[in-house]
Amino acid sequence: MRFLGKEISTPLTLASGILGISFSSLQRVIRDGAGMVTTKSLSIEPREGHEGPIIAEFNGGLINSVGLTNPGIAEGLEEVEKFHAGIDGVVIVSVFGANAADFVQLSKAVNDSSADILELNLSCPNVEDEFKRPFALMPDKITEIVSAVKAVSTIPVLAKLSPNANDISAIAKLTEAAGADGLTMINTLGHGMVVDAVAKRPVLRNNIGGISGPCIKPLAIKLIHDAFKVVDIPILGTGGVSTGLDAIEMMMAGAGAIGIGSAVYDHGLEVFKSIRDEMETFMEVHGYAEYSDLIGILEEN
Amino acid sequence: MRFLGKEISTPLTLASGILGISFSSLQRVIRDGAGMVTTKSLSIEPREGHEGPIIAEFNGGLINSVGLTNPGIAEGLEEVEKFHAGIDGVVIVSVFGANAADFVQLSKAVNDSSADILELNLSCPNVEDEFKRPFALMPDKITEIVSAVKAVSTIPVLAKLSPNANDISAIAKLTEAAGADGLTMINTLGHGMVVDAVAKRPVLRNNIGGISGPCIKPLAIKLIHDAFKVVDIPILGTGGVSTGLDAIEMMMAGAGAIGIGSAVYDHGLEVFKSIRDEMETFMEVHGYAEYSDLIGILEEN
Amino acid sequence: MKCDRQTLPIAAIREENTSLRTFTFNGKLNAEPGQFIMLTIFSQGEKPFSIQDVDENSFSMTIKNIGPFTDRLFKMKDGELVSVRGPYGQSFTRKTGNILMVGGGYATPPLRFLAKKLREDGVTRLVNINGARTAEDLLYVDDFEILCHQSHVATDDGSLGHKGTSVGVMENILKHDSFDRVYISGPEKMMKAAVVVAKKHALPYEVNLERYMKCGVGVCGSCVMDPTGFILCMEGPIVDNETLDGLDDFGVSHRGKTGHKITI
Amino acid sequence: MKCDRQTLPIAAIREENTSLRTFTFNGKLNAEPGQFIMLTIFSQGEKPFSIQDVDENSFSMTIKNIGPFTDRLFKMKDGELVSVRGPYGQSFTRKTGNILMVGGGYATPPLRFLAKKLREDGVTRLVNINGARTAEDLLYVDDFEILCHQSHVATDDGSLGHKGTSVGVMENILKHDSFDRVYISGPEKMMKAAVVVAKKHALPYEVNLERYMKCGVGVCGSCVMDPTGFILCMEGPIVDNETLDGLDDFGVSHRGKTGHKITI
Ligand SMILES: Cc1cc2nc3c(=O)[nH]c(=O)nc-3n(C[C@H](O)[C@H](O)[C@H](O)COP(=O)(O)OP(=O)(O)OC[C@H]3O[C@@H](n4cnc5c(N)ncnc54)[C@H](O)[C@@H]3O)c2cc1C
Ligand SMILES: Cc1cc2nc3c(=O)[nH]c(=O)nc-3n(C[C@H](O)[C@H](O)[C@H](O)COP(=O)(O)OP(=O)(O)OC[C@H]3O[C@@H](n4cnc5c(N)ncnc54)[C@H](O)[C@@H]3O)c2cc1C
Ligand SMILES: Cc1cc2nc3c(=O)[nH]c(=O)nc-3n(C[C@H](O)[C@H](O)[C@H](O)COP(=O)(O)O)c2cc1C
Ligand SMILES: Cc1cc2nc3c(=O)[nH]c(=O)nc-3n(C[C@H](O)[C@H](O)[C@H](O)COP(=O)(O)O)c2cc1C
Ligand code: FES
Ligand code: FES
């Protein structure tokens, strides 16, 4: 199948922020069965991110407050070069900045690298103290950043949206209108707090974190479906997928490919193979020939 | 302990929409160990609500699109009278209307009944097609409705807020400023879609529903804590509580009492006793004498 | 997961009479007699139906065309998809010994399933009374003939068997015969009458109640009965004599679609 | 749940020497030698530490005061709360037979735990080499004396035992003695040297690696090693000879707090 013009063997994609710092993890995830891999979100300067604990579990998912730890765009792109030197695979480079100028500078660097697709992280809930509200909740910011990036990018651009948006259809439409080639939906849901009752304290050092995992799947599917109905650009559906059936449901709702994040935590990297196998079995039983036959075929009641 | 001036034996409260149509269910829940019970949200006229399926499960919780089925305020309040005729217990009557005038009319009727506390459901996500965005997302509507109701109500008034609000601190503050005696937080998270991949359709007849259950607990706790920091009125904390530890965490975050909804689905009405027992054990082990010693003692890192 | 669903094509449709059809599905259902499922027709709605038979890999319900949902179902053909969740609720107790069953109208499906199971259990003696308005309305006449040691038929118009109600037959039988337990499933008025008879003979009984059900899983409150707050979908629909004594609503009132109370 | 936590008061603090202390907690930890836990000091942060001992109802770590986190820990007293999650990672294989252990500096804690377990398993012969800069820096001298059949000590300054490194002692011993397996835990340069020696004698080995760890559960990528993408926190920290051969980073480079690569 194809996604944003790239030939991929499966729609399964490593989501940003999971392992994706080094070429070696990215290559490994491709070998373990992903069709595409996303790097951790890269900023102009290196970032240490938040102190630990940066991750906590609850009944239904995870909260994390990694805080966009990354070695900076220059070193990040070196890893992308090494990745491509060793394996055939599609790399999505995720970037984030404090303003449109940052995003443009980052996008230029990514365009000068061997990256296949650019993803704009407009929606990280873990740096609100630093950067205020996620851009993905502010229509004018989305338009400004996406159109500025599109003016300099020749590789396809994905805009990563937030589940906290109150009117996702409007956001999706204006993101498309600003020139985005595709949407990544959804980032983590902001915010959750997991409490340690014995210590009378939040578990995360940062007190709150973004919510991911199985529990956000119904939210992700709903938002993806809403966006699918109003845009023509493809959607990299992400949020709570951990089984083949999850992936199929999300593709039926409108996703053109599927991001996998928290499931790696829950099930290890083998999850790519198991999801792929489950998808294939379902497709065989129910008579779907191609992954692309699944996209957006959901009928509302 | 006391909540809004009422003496209650435990902080555990039946949340609105769970069984609470008839005096007999409400009495039963009190007998099963709740300190307070909330009625299903009552409107001026009877409502059939949505066709089924109105409820679906997913890994982490429930989605529902009951659509505010209720026999109308007149018959609903008859049940409240019968309730009080047979048992000692605190009843919170939940109401919702299409505008401030409806809320005032409903509140007058509730004030004329034996109801103990009035709850304004400003935040049901299941009737957006009918009533547009939940009032709880619109600051001016909250102010209008709450202050109009307060002008006619002599019994305490709880305003039920939505987790979809982007700035809960602001919403909580203005709800308090409008005169609310307390906050109920949170209603279900809007919206989720659960898909039946074989049928290629959403499971719910109404396609989408509000999300509840364990998976919304971190969101609820975070929002309750945010509100607790900025208001002086008590909070009826609701969202994903199914164990004693859940309840304790939520009280530490700032809840003055605890609503229980989806846990009744997951564990039956015995859940009130089991939560109470688990709370008592924890309090004994960790040296808390009173439920009220738990409220808001969480320290941020 | 209580709401786990099976989405299945209709495998077979059998016409029982002009208004009743038996729908069979190929799927596993681990159900006992008296339990029910919630059946979804997509874009239409969801309704409760008793299970009338379960085999290793199939199960079936007998359904009366009575309104919009069932009408839509009657228009469907083999191979069309519906969705089923359940089984829900408590079943009849499966007692061996000397057993009487009294059924009426389209409420007999669970008794058919029960009869089959009781025979498998090696029941000592199983006597069935099958009532309906007319011969044409009677369900499973041949099945009960085969499954029971003795099988009686009653029709209001006398078009088959005894002229009168199944409760009338029950009274007659109890004059000269005794049983360990009676299982009753029919219209509520008929069950009320049957209970009076059973009480007179100090015969333990179980009845199969129906109330408006929206969720089937003890959440919506639609099926709750006064004054005990009995949750029929979970704690019923099969109710034994002791519990039934506490349900003032029995034979008196039920709740409609909005939850309002209606006198029967 | 991989991130299940235990929040516990410090039960005991034992001073091992000026910079190393052993912290004991009363709690259950189902851990094997070589595994580690993530330790949280509230409002401070979270760091990985190897387990040096586990008893029925307690466990302990030996920790070096080296920076802000450990400094804060060293200021804490009995009874103060910390939080622990784990155990994480793969342990040393527990082989019986003829076993050599080579440890250096503050990396010896897992070897102490291993020695205890191997003795419980009935190891045929257990020989330990314990190295440090000075006598004062040596850990567990008495423990190893008791736990092992033979226990050697090496200090850089010769203040106790052999003057030189533990790897020097290893070389000497291997000249006249042979083993089934060697377990190595120390600074990476020392382990690199020990591996060369082990290879020369075709002696199977397992090493205990350290990399910057933020999550401990295979998510953040901080500890991943090139070029195989080996996830040290989950698949290590104990690494056997075959796997280690694939890790070009061993002894060469690691990643810092931002994930940037640093040459060792
Ligand atoms: C536990 C249980 C088992 C049942 N088993 C069978 C069965 O085996 N065969 C069969 O034909 N019918 C059975 N019913 C009744 C069946 O659910 C209704 O016939 C069906 O819902 C009618 O829907 P409709 O839209 O066709 O008719 P409508 O016009 O909507 O209703 C006609 C009548 O059906 C009943 N009804 C409608 N909706 C419901 C509901 N949600 N819950 C309960 N009753 C309802 C009411 O009495 C109503 O007056 C059972 C009901 C219950 C509660
Ligand atoms: C699997 C494993 C087991 C360990 N076992 C022990 C042990 O038993 N006893 C012991 O004293 N130390 C152990 N360490 C090292 C321990 O984690 C660090 O000493 C500690 O994190 C230092 O933190 P700090 O703030 O005091 O010092 P900092 O000033 O933050 O760091 C000092 C040095 O400690 C190391 N370090 C700091 N943070 C980390 C981190 N998150 N992950 C890994 N290394 C880090 C780095 O080498 C750094 O240069 C272990 C590390 C790992 C990965
Ligand atoms: C530990 C962790 C780190 C993440 N880091 C990033 C990031 O750097 N950039 C980004 O765009 N999304 C990040 N995300 C969000 C994921 O890419 C994904 O959108 C989200 O987790 C939902 O998918 P999931 O439920 O499959 O995890 C992170 C998620 C997790 C759990
Ligand atoms: C089936 C169902 C019906 C509900 N109906 C109502 C309602 O009528 N009015 C209302 O204010 N909240 C309603 N709610 C929301 C609950 O009161 C509660 O706020 C929410 O479910 C979160 O709590 P929980 O996770 O404990 O279920 C309903 C929830 C469920 C699951
Ligand atoms: S049908 Fe909903 S509680 Fe019984
Ligand atoms: S420490 Fe995060 S992946 Fe190993």
PDB file of C-alpha atoms in Angstrom, chain C residues 86-238:
ATOM      1  CA  GLY C  86     -25.346 -11.738  26.259  1.00  0.00           C
ATOM      2  CA  PRO C  87     -26.490 -14.139  27.534  1.00  0.00           C
ATOM      3  CA  TYR C  88     -27.862 -12.067  30.379  1.00  0.00           C
ATOM      4  CA  GLY C  89     -29.823 -12.684  33.515  1.00  0.00           C
ATOM      5  CA  GLN C  90     -30.528 -15.624  35.768  1.00  0.00           C
ATOM      6  CA  SER C  91     -31.882 -18.873  34.386  1.00  0.00           C
ATOM      7  CA  PHE C  92     -34.513 -21.265  35.672  1.00  0.00           C
ATOM      8  CA  THR C  93     -33.037 -23.551  38.295  1.00  0.00           C
ATOM      9  CA  ARG C  94     -32.578 -26.959  36.722  1.00  0.00           C
ATOM     10  CA  LYS C  95     -34.308 -29.304  39.162  1.00  0.00           C
ATOM     11  CA  THR C  96     -34.890 -32.948  38.477  1.00  0.00           C
ATOM     12  CA  GLY C  97     -37.898 -34.637  40.036  1.00  0.00           C
ATOM     13  CA  ASN C  98     -41.506 -34.144  39.167  1.00  0.00           C
ATOM     14  CA  ILE C  99     -41.793 -30.981  37.119  1.00  0.00           C
ATOM     15  CA  LEU C 100     -44.659 -28.949  35.677  1.00  0.00           C
ATOM     16  CA  MET C 101     -44.301 -26.212  33.054  1.00  0.00           C
ATOM     17  CA  VAL C 102     -47.045 -23.731  32.245  1.00  0.00           C
ATOM     18  CA  GLY C 103     -46.581 -21.542  29.205  1.00  0.00           C
ATOM     19  CA  GLY C 104     -48.630 -19.015  27.332  1.00  0.00           C
ATOM     20  CA  GLY C 105     -48.341 -17.308  23.968  1.00  0.00           C
ATOM     21  CA  TYR C 106     -45.029 -16.096  22.690  1.00  0.00           C
ATOM     22  CA  ALA C 107     -43.422 -16.490  26.121  1.00  0.00           C
ATOM     23  CA  THR C 108     -42.985 -20.245  25.685  1.00  0.00           C
ATOM     24  CA  PRO C 109     -39.519 -20.134  24.015  1.00  0.00           C
ATOM     25  CA  PRO C 110     -37.552 -20.383  27.270  1.00  0.00           C
ATOM     26  CA  LEU C 111     -39.727 -23.318  28.350  1.00  0.00           C
ATOM     27  CA  ARG C 112     -38.846 -25.164  25.189  1.00  0.00           C
ATOM     28  CA  PHE C 113     -35.141 -24.662  25.961  1.00  0.00           C
ATOM     29  CA  LEU C 114     -35.753 -25.656  29.603  1.00  0.00           C
ATOM     30  CA  ALA C 115     -37.574 -28.832  28.622  1.00  0.00           C
ATOM     31  CA  LYS C 116     -34.639 -29.896  26.498  1.00  0.00           C
ATOM     32  CA  LYS C 117     -32.181 -29.287  29.324  1.00  0.00           C
ATOM     33  CA  LEU C 118     -34.309 -30.984  31.973  1.00  0.00           C
ATOM     34  CA  ARG C 119     -34.517 -34.088  29.812  1.00  0.00           C
ATOM     35  CA  GLU C 120     -30.746 -34.037  29.453  1.00  0.00           C
ATOM     36  CA  ASP C 121     -30.548 -33.792  33.239  1.00  0.00           C
ATOM     37  CA  GLY C 122     -32.762 -36.884  33.530  1.00  0.00           C
ATOM     38  CA  VAL C 123     -35.821 -35.239  35.024  1.00  0.00           C
ATOM     39  CA  THR C 124     -38.160 -37.843  36.597  1.00  0.00           C
ATOM     40  CA  ARG C 125     -41.329 -36.560  35.027  1.00  0.00           C
ATOM     41  CA  LEU C 126     -41.920 -33.474  32.939  1.00  0.00           C
ATOM     42  CA  VAL C 127     -45.447 -32.276  32.234  1.00  0.00           C
ATOM     43  CA  ASN C 128     -46.092 -29.276  30.009  1.00  0.00           C
ATOM     44  CA  ILE C 129     -49.134 -27.095  29.475  1.00  0.00           C
ATOM     45  CA  ASN C 130     -48.980 -25.014  26.355  1.00  0.00           C
ATOM     46  CA  GLY C 131     -51.583 -22.280  25.954  1.00  0.00           C
ATOM     47  CA  ALA C 132     -52.439 -19.719  23.300  1.00  0.00           C
ATOM     48  CA  ARG C 133     -55.373 -17.934  21.807  1.00  0.00           C
ATOM     49  CA  THR C 134     -55.826 -20.238  18.861  1.00  0.00           C
ATOM     50  CA  ALA C 135     -54.248 -23.403  17.481  1.00  0.00           C
ATOM     51  CA  GLU C 136     -52.430 -21.222  14.965  1.00  0.00           C
ATOM     52  CA  ASP C 137     -50.806 -19.227  17.806  1.00  0.00           C
ATOM     53  CA  LEU C 138     -49.452 -22.283  19.623  1.00  0.00           C
ATOM     54  CA  LEU C 139     -45.690 -22.684  19.592  1.00  0.00           C
ATOM     55  CA  TYR C 140     -43.649 -25.890  19.543  1.00  0.00           C
ATOM     56  CA  VAL C 141     -46.570 -28.317  19.849  1.00  0.00           C
ATOM     57  CA  ASP C 142     -44.543 -31.165  18.335  1.00  0.00           C
ATOM     58  CA  ASP C 143     -41.406 -30.294  20.271  1.00  0.00           C
ATOM     59  CA  PHE C 144     -43.168 -30.388  23.630  1.00  0.00           C
ATOM     60  CA  GLU C 145     -44.816 -33.650  22.597  1.00  0.00           C
ATOM     61  CA  ILE C 146     -41.388 -35.186  22.135  1.00  0.00           C
ATOM     62  CA  LEU C 147     -39.566 -33.461  25.013  1.00  0.00           C
ATOM     63  CA  CYS C 148     -42.140 -33.985  27.760  1.00  0.00           C
ATOM     64  CA  HIS C 149     -43.585 -37.052  29.398  1.00  0.00           C
ATOM     65  CA  GLN C 150     -46.960 -35.475  29.098  1.00  0.00           C
ATOM     66  CA  SER C 151     -47.959 -32.484  27.067  1.00  0.00           C
ATOM     67  CA  HIS C 152     -51.229 -30.557  27.309  1.00  0.00           C
ATOM     68  CA  VAL C 153     -52.573 -27.947  24.969  1.00  0.00           C
ATOM     69  CA  ALA C 154     -55.085 -25.190  25.710  1.00  0.00           C
ATOM     70  CA  THR C 155     -56.553 -22.608  23.342  1.00  0.00           C
ATOM     71  CA  ASP C 156     -58.929 -19.800  24.203  1.00  0.00           C
ATOM     72  CA  ASP C 157     -61.121 -20.685  21.272  1.00  0.00           C
ATOM     73  CA  GLY C 158     -60.779 -24.444  21.663  1.00  0.00           C
ATOM     74  CA  SER C 159     -59.287 -24.793  18.178  1.00  0.00           C
ATOM     75  CA  LEU C 160     -56.841 -27.293  19.626  1.00  0.00           C
ATOM     76  CA  GLY C 161     -56.781 -29.184  22.943  1.00  0.00           C
ATOM     77  CA  HIS C 162     -58.563 -27.918  26.022  1.00  0.00           C
ATOM     78  CA  LYS C 163     -60.778 -24.871  25.465  1.00  0.00           C
ATOM     79  CA  GLY C 164     -59.624 -22.283  27.963  1.00  0.00           C
ATOM     80  CA  THR C 165     -56.341 -21.119  29.434  1.00  0.00           C
ATOM     81  CA  SER C 166     -53.245 -23.018  30.395  1.00  0.00           C
ATOM     82  CA  VAL C 167     -53.939 -21.957  33.977  1.00  0.00           C
ATOM     83  CA  GLY C 168     -57.303 -23.691  33.751  1.00  0.00           C
ATOM     84  CA  VAL C 169     -55.530 -26.880  32.728  1.00  0.00           C
ATOM     85  CA  MET C 170     -53.022 -26.371  35.520  1.00  0.00           C
ATOM     86  CA  GLU C 171     -55.838 -26.206  38.073  1.00  0.00           C
ATOM     87  CA  ASN C 172     -57.380 -29.383  36.748  1.00  0.00           C
ATOM     88  CA  ILE C 173     -54.127 -31.286  36.789  1.00  0.00           C
ATOM     89  CA  LEU C 174     -53.217 -30.187  40.300  1.00  0.00           C
ATOM     90  CA  LYS C 175     -56.512 -31.577  41.590  1.00  0.00           C
ATOM     91  CA  HIS C 176     -55.231 -35.121  41.154  1.00  0.00           C
ATOM     92  CA  ASP C 177     -51.495 -34.790  40.528  1.00  0.00           C
ATOM     93  CA  SER C 178     -48.617 -33.296  42.486  1.00  0.00           C
ATOM     94  CA  PHE C 179     -45.291 -31.797  41.453  1.00  0.00           C
ATOM     95  CA  ASP C 180     -42.032 -30.638  43.002  1.00  0.00           C
ATOM     96  CA  ARG C 181     -41.913 -27.353  41.123  1.00  0.00           C
ATOM     97  CA  VAL C 182     -43.700 -25.389  38.426  1.00  0.00           C
ATOM     98  CA  TYR C 183     -42.027 -23.176  35.827  1.00  0.00           C
ATOM     99  CA  ILE C 184     -44.308 -20.454  34.464  1.00  0.00           C
ATOM    100  CA  SER C 185     -43.782 -18.272  31.428  1.00  0.00           C
ATOM    101  CA  GLY C 186     -46.510 -16.268  29.779  1.00  0.00           C
ATOM    102  CA  PRO C 187     -48.334 -12.958  29.779  1.00  0.00           C
ATOM    103  CA  GLU C 188     -48.123 -11.333  33.203  1.00  0.00           C
ATOM    104  CA  LYS C 189     -51.861 -11.662  33.954  1.00  0.00           C
ATOM    105  CA  MET C 190     -51.688 -15.362  33.131  1.00  0.00           C
ATOM    106  CA  MET C 191     -48.641 -15.781  35.345  1.00  0.00           C
ATOM    107  CA  LYS C 192     -50.363 -13.939  38.167  1.00  0.00           C
ATOM    108  CA  ALA C 193     -53.254 -16.399  37.907  1.00  0.00           C
ATOM    109  CA  ALA C 194     -50.860 -19.349  37.732  1.00  0.00           C
ATOM    110  CA  VAL C 195     -49.074 -18.138  40.846  1.00  0.00           C
ATOM    111  CA  VAL C 196     -52.363 -18.046  42.756  1.00  0.00           C
ATOM    112  CA  VAL C 197     -52.950 -21.657  41.809  1.00  0.00           C
ATOM    113  CA  ALA C 198     -49.391 -22.695  42.675  1.00  0.00           C
ATOM    114  CA  LYS C 199     -49.663 -21.001  46.054  1.00  0.00           C
ATOM    115  CA  LYS C 200     -52.907 -22.791  46.788  1.00  0.00           C
ATOM    116  CA  HIS C 201     -51.110 -26.085  46.270  1.00  0.00           C
ATOM    117  CA  ALA C 202     -47.966 -24.941  48.081  1.00  0.00           C
ATOM    118  CA  LEU C 203     -46.085 -25.671  44.895  1.00  0.00           C
ATOM    119  CA  PRO C 204     -42.721 -23.874  44.552  1.00  0.00           C
ATOM    120  CA  TYR C 205     -42.674 -21.806  41.376  1.00  0.00           C
ATOM    121  CA  GLU C 206     -40.465 -19.744  39.140  1.00  0.00           C
ATOM    122  CA  VAL C 207     -41.825 -17.156  36.739  1.00  0.00           C
ATOM    123  CA  ASN C 208     -40.304 -15.453  33.736  1.00  0.00           C
ATOM    124  CA  LEU C 209     -40.896 -11.680  33.932  1.00  0.00           C
ATOM    125  CA  GLU C 210     -40.606  -9.049  31.229  1.00  0.00           C
ATOM    126  CA  ARG C 211     -39.969  -5.356  31.744  1.00  0.00           C
ATOM    127  CA  TYR C 212     -38.802  -2.651  29.391  1.00  0.00           C
ATOM    128  CA  MET C 213     -35.054  -3.197  29.038  1.00  0.00           C
ATOM    129  CA  LYS C 214     -32.610  -0.734  27.523  1.00  0.00           C
ATOM    130  CA  CYS C 215     -29.198  -1.836  28.774  1.00  0.00           C
ATOM    131  CA  GLY C 216     -29.662  -5.401  29.973  1.00  0.00           C
ATOM    132  CA  VAL C 217     -26.757  -5.008  32.355  1.00  0.00           C
ATOM    133  CA  GLY C 218     -28.088  -3.254  35.447  1.00  0.00           C
ATOM    134  CA  VAL C 219     -27.218   0.326  34.601  1.00  0.00           C
ATOM    135  CA  CYS C 220     -30.140   2.215  33.095  1.00  0.00           C
ATOM    136  CA  GLY C 221     -32.703   1.361  35.769  1.00  0.00           C
ATOM    137  CA  SER C 222     -35.456   0.811  33.224  1.00  0.00           C
ATOM    138  CA  CYS C 223     -36.304  -2.723  34.380  1.00  0.00           C
ATOM    139  CA  VAL C 224     -36.090  -2.128  38.124  1.00  0.00           C
ATOM    140  CA  MET C 225     -39.083  -3.322  40.153  1.00  0.00           C
ATOM    141  CA  ASP C 226     -40.616  -1.712  43.227  1.00  0.00           C
ATOM    142  CA  PRO C 227     -40.367  -1.617  46.145  1.00  0.00           C
ATOM    143  CA  THR C 228     -37.220  -3.718  46.564  1.00  0.00           C
ATOM    144  CA  GLY C 229     -35.292  -2.222  43.672  1.00  0.00           C
ATOM    145  CA  PHE C 230     -34.962  -5.682  42.120  1.00  0.00           C
ATOM    146  CA  ILE C 231     -32.943  -5.339  38.892  1.00  0.00           C
ATOM    147  CA  LEU C 232     -34.818  -7.646  36.587  1.00  0.00           C
ATOM    148  CA  CYS C 233     -32.277  -7.780  33.749  1.00  0.00           C
ATOM    149  CA  MET C 234     -29.533  -9.019  36.059  1.00  0.00           C
ATOM    150  CA  GLU C 235     -31.307 -10.620  38.984  1.00  0.00           C
ATOM    151  CA  GLY C 236     -34.206 -11.927  36.855  1.00  0.00           C
ATOM    152  CA  PRO C 237     -35.835 -12.378  34.464  1.00  0.00           C
ATOM    153  CA  ILE C 238     -36.514 -15.683  36.188  1.00  0.00           C
TER     154      ILE C 238
END
